[in-house]
Amino acid sequence: MKKNSIPESIEIHSKELIKSSIKVYLTVLGPLGTAIDEVLFGIGDRIRTKRLEKFVEELSSVLKNIDEKYINRDFRKTDELHDVLIPTIGHSIKTRHLEKIRLYARILVDSFEPNNDTETSEDFLYIVSNLTLKDIRVLKSSIELTEELKVEKLKSTDPKEFDDFINTTKLLNRLELSEADITFSLTKLSVFGLLKEYYSGMVFGNTPGGNFKNTGKLTQFYRIMTTTNNGEHEEPL
């Protein structure tokens, strides 16, 4: 049997000591402590393992569609890969939502593209980690609405006066969400730079929730959501 080195032994014993100390303190909390203990050291490990397995499955699914010419092989040897990979895995085991795990896998794969800006991948990881599924639904509908409005504007007899804004009123007809939920999500997407707010909806006579338009960041994010990395697009997740 291989013996651990002194540093490895110290690390192992330190972790066990910390774990034992935490368990002692949790016993004081009664039933609540038991529940926390189970999450941290029992079912919690199984949950994290299951989520990591799902992330690897999604990553494998995306990579199957990759054309090797889209892969920056030198990227695998860089600090940048480490700085994208570790947060990606960390975020994936912190969410129970498959949809977000899929997005994390796509963002990681996108970071392998030649000439990719690694900081953009880090930005998108941060954004997704702070979005709820409601926010993602509003984001998708905003993209779809933007594309439809582009077509309608081209057909309009007066394009300059055409209302091509994204707002709560238009999205209410597309989503089974409350006005408050949609407005809140649009505001969040604006804070993250995916949408641009043109004025506040609180102004008398203006559209409730404000008016928004697509930004370059939203277009980039949409590409990651839908591109299979072989030049083709698929339906959003």
Tab-separated table of C-alpha atoms in Angstrom:
chain	number	residue	atom	x	y	z
A	1	MET	CA	0.000	0.000	0.000
A	2	LYS	CA	1.326	3.412	-0.951
A	3	LYS	CA	2.190	5.598	2.040
A	4	ASN	CA	1.145	9.230	1.997
A	5	SER	CA	3.855	11.852	2.158
A	6	ILE	CA	4.085	13.976	5.312
A	7	PRO	CA	2.342	17.001	3.682
A	8	GLU	CA	-0.440	14.735	2.355
A	9	SER	CA	-0.896	13.123	5.767
A	10	ILE	CA	-1.102	16.525	7.438
A	11	GLU	CA	-3.718	17.655	4.919
A	12	ILE	CA	-5.814	14.500	5.386
A	13	HIS	CA	-5.701	14.679	9.183
A	14	SER	CA	-6.468	18.417	9.126
A	15	LYS	CA	-9.579	17.842	7.009
A	16	GLU	CA	-10.737	15.043	9.316
A	17	LEU	CA	-10.168	17.228	12.381
A	18	ILE	CA	-12.194	20.076	10.870
A	19	LYS	CA	-14.968	17.646	9.892
A	20	SER	CA	-15.060	16.172	13.406
A	21	SER	CA	-15.154	19.640	14.986
A	22	ILE	CA	-18.051	20.725	12.765
A	23	LYS	CA	-19.990	17.569	13.621
A	24	VAL	CA	-19.538	18.264	17.356
A	25	TYR	CA	-20.913	21.782	17.005
A	26	LEU	CA	-23.838	20.540	14.880
A	27	THR	CA	-24.985	18.144	17.623
A	28	VAL	CA	-25.820	21.179	19.767
A	29	LEU	CA	-28.362	22.299	17.164
A	30	GLY	CA	-30.543	19.210	17.596
A	31	PRO	CA	-32.694	18.184	14.594
A	32	LEU	CA	-31.497	21.186	12.581
A	33	GLY	CA	-27.889	20.191	13.201
A	34	THR	CA	-28.656	16.642	12.061
A	35	ALA	CA	-30.173	17.974	8.840
A	36	ILE	CA	-27.148	20.218	8.170
A	37	ASP	CA	-24.793	17.320	8.919
A	38	GLU	CA	-26.597	15.154	6.372
A	39	VAL	CA	-26.421	17.880	3.702
A	40	LEU	CA	-22.731	18.587	4.329
A	41	PHE	CA	-21.383	15.080	4.802
A	42	GLY	CA	-24.093	12.677	3.659
A	43	ILE	CA	-26.622	13.409	0.946
A	44	GLY	CA	-24.688	16.565	0.058
A	45	ASP	CA	-21.797	14.540	-1.350
A	46	ARG	CA	-24.201	12.450	-3.417
A	47	ILE	CA	-25.961	15.546	-4.738
A	48	ARG	CA	-22.691	17.199	-5.759
A	49	THR	CA	-21.495	13.996	-7.440
A	50	LYS	CA	-24.752	13.660	-9.371
A	51	ARG	CA	-24.570	17.271	-10.556
A	52	LEU	CA	-20.959	16.883	-11.617
A	53	GLU	CA	-21.868	13.752	-13.574
A	54	LYS	CA	-24.665	15.645	-15.310
A	55	PHE	CA	-22.247	18.467	-16.168
A	56	VAL	CA	-19.802	15.969	-17.731
A	57	GLU	CA	-22.671	14.426	-19.726
A	58	GLU	CA	-23.718	17.837	-21.048
A	59	LEU	CA	-20.113	18.748	-21.815
A	60	SER	CA	-19.662	15.508	-23.740
A	61	SER	CA	-22.874	16.155	-25.672
A	62	VAL	CA	-21.677	19.590	-26.788
A	63	LEU	CA	-18.161	18.389	-27.633
A	64	LYS	CA	-19.544	15.705	-29.971
A	65	ASN	CA	-20.621	18.474	-32.334
A	66	ILE	CA	-17.274	20.253	-32.278
A	67	ASP	CA	-15.218	20.610	-35.427
A	68	GLU	CA	-11.562	20.425	-34.387
A	69	LYS	CA	-10.750	23.559	-36.327
A	70	TYR	CA	-12.813	25.482	-33.744
A	71	ILE	CA	-10.633	24.279	-30.864
A	72	ASN	CA	-7.688	26.307	-29.664
A	73	ARG	CA	-5.334	23.494	-28.619
A	74	ASP	CA	-2.864	25.856	-26.973
A	75	PHE	CA	-5.638	27.020	-24.630
A	76	ARG	CA	-5.470	23.697	-22.778
A	77	LYS	CA	-2.023	24.595	-21.429
A	78	THR	CA	-2.872	28.076	-20.173
A	79	ASP	CA	-3.817	29.662	-16.857
A	80	GLU	CA	-6.954	30.947	-18.561
A	81	LEU	CA	-8.371	27.401	-18.892
A	82	HIS	CA	-7.857	26.862	-15.170
A	83	ASP	CA	-9.583	30.164	-14.413
A	84	VAL	CA	-12.620	29.220	-16.515
A	85	LEU	CA	-12.786	25.497	-15.703
A	86	ILE	CA	-12.701	25.716	-11.895
A	87	PRO	CA	-15.569	28.261	-11.597
A	88	THR	CA	-17.563	26.328	-14.216
A	89	ILE	CA	-17.398	23.140	-12.166
A	90	GLY	CA	-18.054	25.082	-8.973
A	91	HIS	CA	-21.187	26.732	-10.373
A	92	SER	CA	-22.433	23.427	-11.821
A	93	ILE	CA	-22.429	21.622	-8.469
A	94	LYS	CA	-24.208	24.568	-6.834
A	95	THR	CA	-27.342	24.389	-8.978
A	96	ARG	CA	-30.132	21.814	-9.144
A	97	HIS	CA	-31.273	23.153	-12.522
A	98	LEU	CA	-30.233	21.170	-15.609
A	99	GLU	CA	-30.807	24.201	-17.819
A	100	LYS	CA	-28.116	26.173	-16.004
A	101	ILE	CA	-25.724	23.197	-16.067
A	102	ARG	CA	-26.191	23.050	-19.846
A	103	LEU	CA	-25.348	26.724	-20.146
A	104	TYR	CA	-22.208	26.282	-18.049
A	105	ALA	CA	-21.076	23.454	-20.359
A	106	ARG	CA	-21.664	25.608	-23.435
A	107	ILE	CA	-19.790	28.568	-21.961
A	108	LEU	CA	-16.801	26.339	-21.187
A	109	VAL	CA	-16.752	24.918	-24.721
A	110	ASP	CA	-17.048	28.406	-26.185
A	111	SER	CA	-13.910	29.423	-24.277
A	112	PHE	CA	-11.926	26.914	-26.412
A	113	GLU	CA	-12.642	28.805	-29.619
A	114	PRO	CA	-9.668	30.529	-31.270
A	115	ASN	CA	-9.452	34.249	-30.519
A	116	ASN	CA	-12.027	33.863	-27.753
A	117	ASP	CA	-11.936	36.480	-25.029
A	118	THR	CA	-11.555	34.467	-21.810
A	119	GLU	CA	-12.878	37.334	-19.694
A	120	THR	CA	-16.131	37.212	-21.662
A	121	SER	CA	-16.534	33.552	-20.675
A	122	GLU	CA	-15.899	34.520	-17.051
A	123	ASP	CA	-18.498	37.294	-17.383
A	124	PHE	CA	-21.121	34.867	-18.687
A	125	LEU	CA	-20.379	32.322	-15.946
A	126	TYR	CA	-20.979	35.040	-13.370
A	127	ILE	CA	-24.164	36.197	-15.070
A	128	VAL	CA	-25.697	32.703	-15.344
A	129	SER	CA	-24.847	31.970	-11.706
A	130	ASN	CA	-26.939	35.000	-10.727
A	131	LEU	CA	-29.931	34.284	-12.968
A	132	THR	CA	-33.000	32.290	-11.951
A	133	LEU	CA	-34.923	30.087	-14.382
A	134	LYS	CA	-37.496	32.900	-14.592
A	135	ASP	CA	-34.761	35.286	-15.680
A	136	ILE	CA	-33.566	32.826	-18.329
A	137	ARG	CA	-37.123	32.450	-19.654
A	138	VAL	CA	-37.429	36.242	-19.920
A	139	LEU	CA	-34.012	36.380	-21.609
A	140	LYS	CA	-35.041	33.813	-24.237
A	141	SER	CA	-38.345	35.528	-24.911
A	142	SER	CA	-36.551	38.860	-25.233
A	143	ILE	CA	-34.266	37.367	-27.897
A	144	GLU	CA	-37.193	35.827	-29.766
A	145	LEU	CA	-39.156	39.078	-29.555
A	146	THR	CA	-36.167	41.056	-30.845
A	147	GLU	CA	-35.878	38.829	-33.910
A	148	GLU	CA	-39.612	39.083	-34.634
A	149	LEU	CA	-39.565	42.869	-34.254
A	150	LYS	CA	-36.673	43.096	-36.738
A	151	VAL	CA	-38.796	41.339	-39.376
A	152	GLU	CA	-41.871	43.441	-38.616
A	153	LYS	CA	-39.833	46.663	-38.759
A	154	LEU	CA	-38.569	45.795	-42.252
A	155	LYS	CA	-42.179	45.334	-43.370
A	156	SER	CA	-43.340	48.573	-41.711
A	157	THR	CA	-44.347	51.534	-43.884
A	158	ASP	CA	-42.713	53.857	-41.348
A	159	PRO	CA	-39.641	52.089	-39.863
A	160	LYS	CA	-38.467	55.216	-38.009
A	161	GLU	CA	-41.647	55.283	-35.924
A	162	PHE	CA	-41.819	51.524	-35.430
A	163	ASP	CA	-41.909	50.443	-31.789
A	164	ASP	CA	-39.116	47.861	-31.564
A	165	PHE	CA	-38.646	48.039	-27.813
A	166	ILE	CA	-38.739	45.040	-25.485
A	167	ASN	CA	-41.002	45.684	-22.520
A	168	THR	CA	-43.131	44.004	-19.878
A	169	THR	CA	-46.384	44.550	-21.768
A	170	LYS	CA	-45.149	42.689	-24.862
A	171	LEU	CA	-43.640	39.841	-22.851
A	172	LEU	CA	-46.785	39.326	-20.754
A	173	ASN	CA	-48.450	37.832	-23.831
A	174	ARG	CA	-45.612	35.358	-24.270
A	175	LEU	CA	-44.845	34.212	-20.732
A	176	GLU	CA	-46.894	32.769	-17.904
A	177	LEU	CA	-45.250	35.123	-15.441
A	178	SER	CA	-46.557	38.068	-13.474
A	179	GLU	CA	-45.873	41.654	-14.506
A	180	ALA	CA	-43.722	42.072	-11.402
A	181	ASP	CA	-41.609	38.997	-12.235
A	182	ILE	CA	-41.012	40.090	-15.829
A	183	THR	CA	-40.151	43.653	-14.824
A	184	PHE	CA	-37.745	42.407	-12.169
A	185	SER	CA	-36.027	40.045	-14.644
A	186	LEU	CA	-35.710	42.736	-17.324
A	187	THR	CA	-34.091	45.027	-14.770
A	188	LYS	CA	-31.613	42.287	-13.766
A	189	LEU	CA	-30.714	41.607	-17.392
A	190	SER	CA	-30.148	45.328	-17.842
A	191	VAL	CA	-27.857	45.479	-14.790
A	192	PHE	CA	-25.744	42.682	-16.313
A	193	GLY	CA	-25.496	44.566	-19.613
A	194	LEU	CA	-27.550	42.102	-21.668
A	195	LEU	CA	-30.320	44.669	-22.213
A	196	LYS	CA	-30.209	48.445	-22.371
A	197	GLU	CA	-32.938	50.395	-20.590
A	198	TYR	CA	-34.032	53.534	-22.413
A	199	TYR	CA	-36.193	55.036	-19.680
A	200	SER	CA	-37.835	54.074	-16.433
A	201	GLY	CA	-41.355	52.692	-16.599
A	202	MET	CA	-42.213	54.669	-13.474
A	203	VAL	CA	-42.435	57.877	-15.514
A	204	PHE	CA	-46.085	58.879	-15.987
A	205	GLY	CA	-47.489	57.652	-19.283
A	206	ASN	CA	-44.590	55.324	-20.058
A	207	THR	CA	-44.755	51.560	-20.503
A	208	PRO	CA	-44.839	49.745	-17.133
A	209	GLY	CA	-41.416	48.344	-16.353
A	210	GLY	CA	-39.565	50.480	-18.881
A	211	ASN	CA	-38.405	49.912	-22.447
A	212	PHE	CA	-35.344	47.867	-23.349
A	213	LYS	CA	-33.290	46.886	-26.367
A	214	ASN	CA	-30.896	44.098	-27.170
A	215	THR	CA	-27.179	44.750	-26.617
A	216	GLY	CA	-24.102	43.177	-28.159
A	217	LYS	CA	-23.676	41.089	-25.011
A	218	LEU	CA	-27.128	39.553	-25.402
A	219	THR	CA	-26.304	38.639	-28.997
A	220	GLN	CA	-23.074	36.958	-27.838
A	221	PHE	CA	-24.937	35.079	-25.146
A	222	TYR	CA	-27.592	33.959	-27.623
A	223	ARG	CA	-24.858	32.567	-29.886
A	224	ILE	CA	-23.477	30.482	-27.016
A	225	MET	CA	-26.959	29.247	-26.132
A	226	THR	CA	-27.728	28.087	-29.664
A	227	THR	CA	-24.479	27.416	-31.564
A	228	THR	CA	-23.285	23.821	-31.837
A	229	ASN	CA	-19.764	25.087	-32.661
A	230	ASN	CA	-19.843	23.625	-36.177
A	231	GLY	CA	-21.452	26.723	-37.635
A	232	GLU	CA	-24.999	25.507	-37.133
A	233	HIS	CA	-27.670	26.731	-34.755
A	234	GLU	CA	-30.272	24.878	-32.782
A	235	GLU	CA	-33.273	25.895	-30.748
A	236	PRO	CA	-32.414	27.599	-27.421
A	237	LEU	CA	-32.257	25.302	-24.404
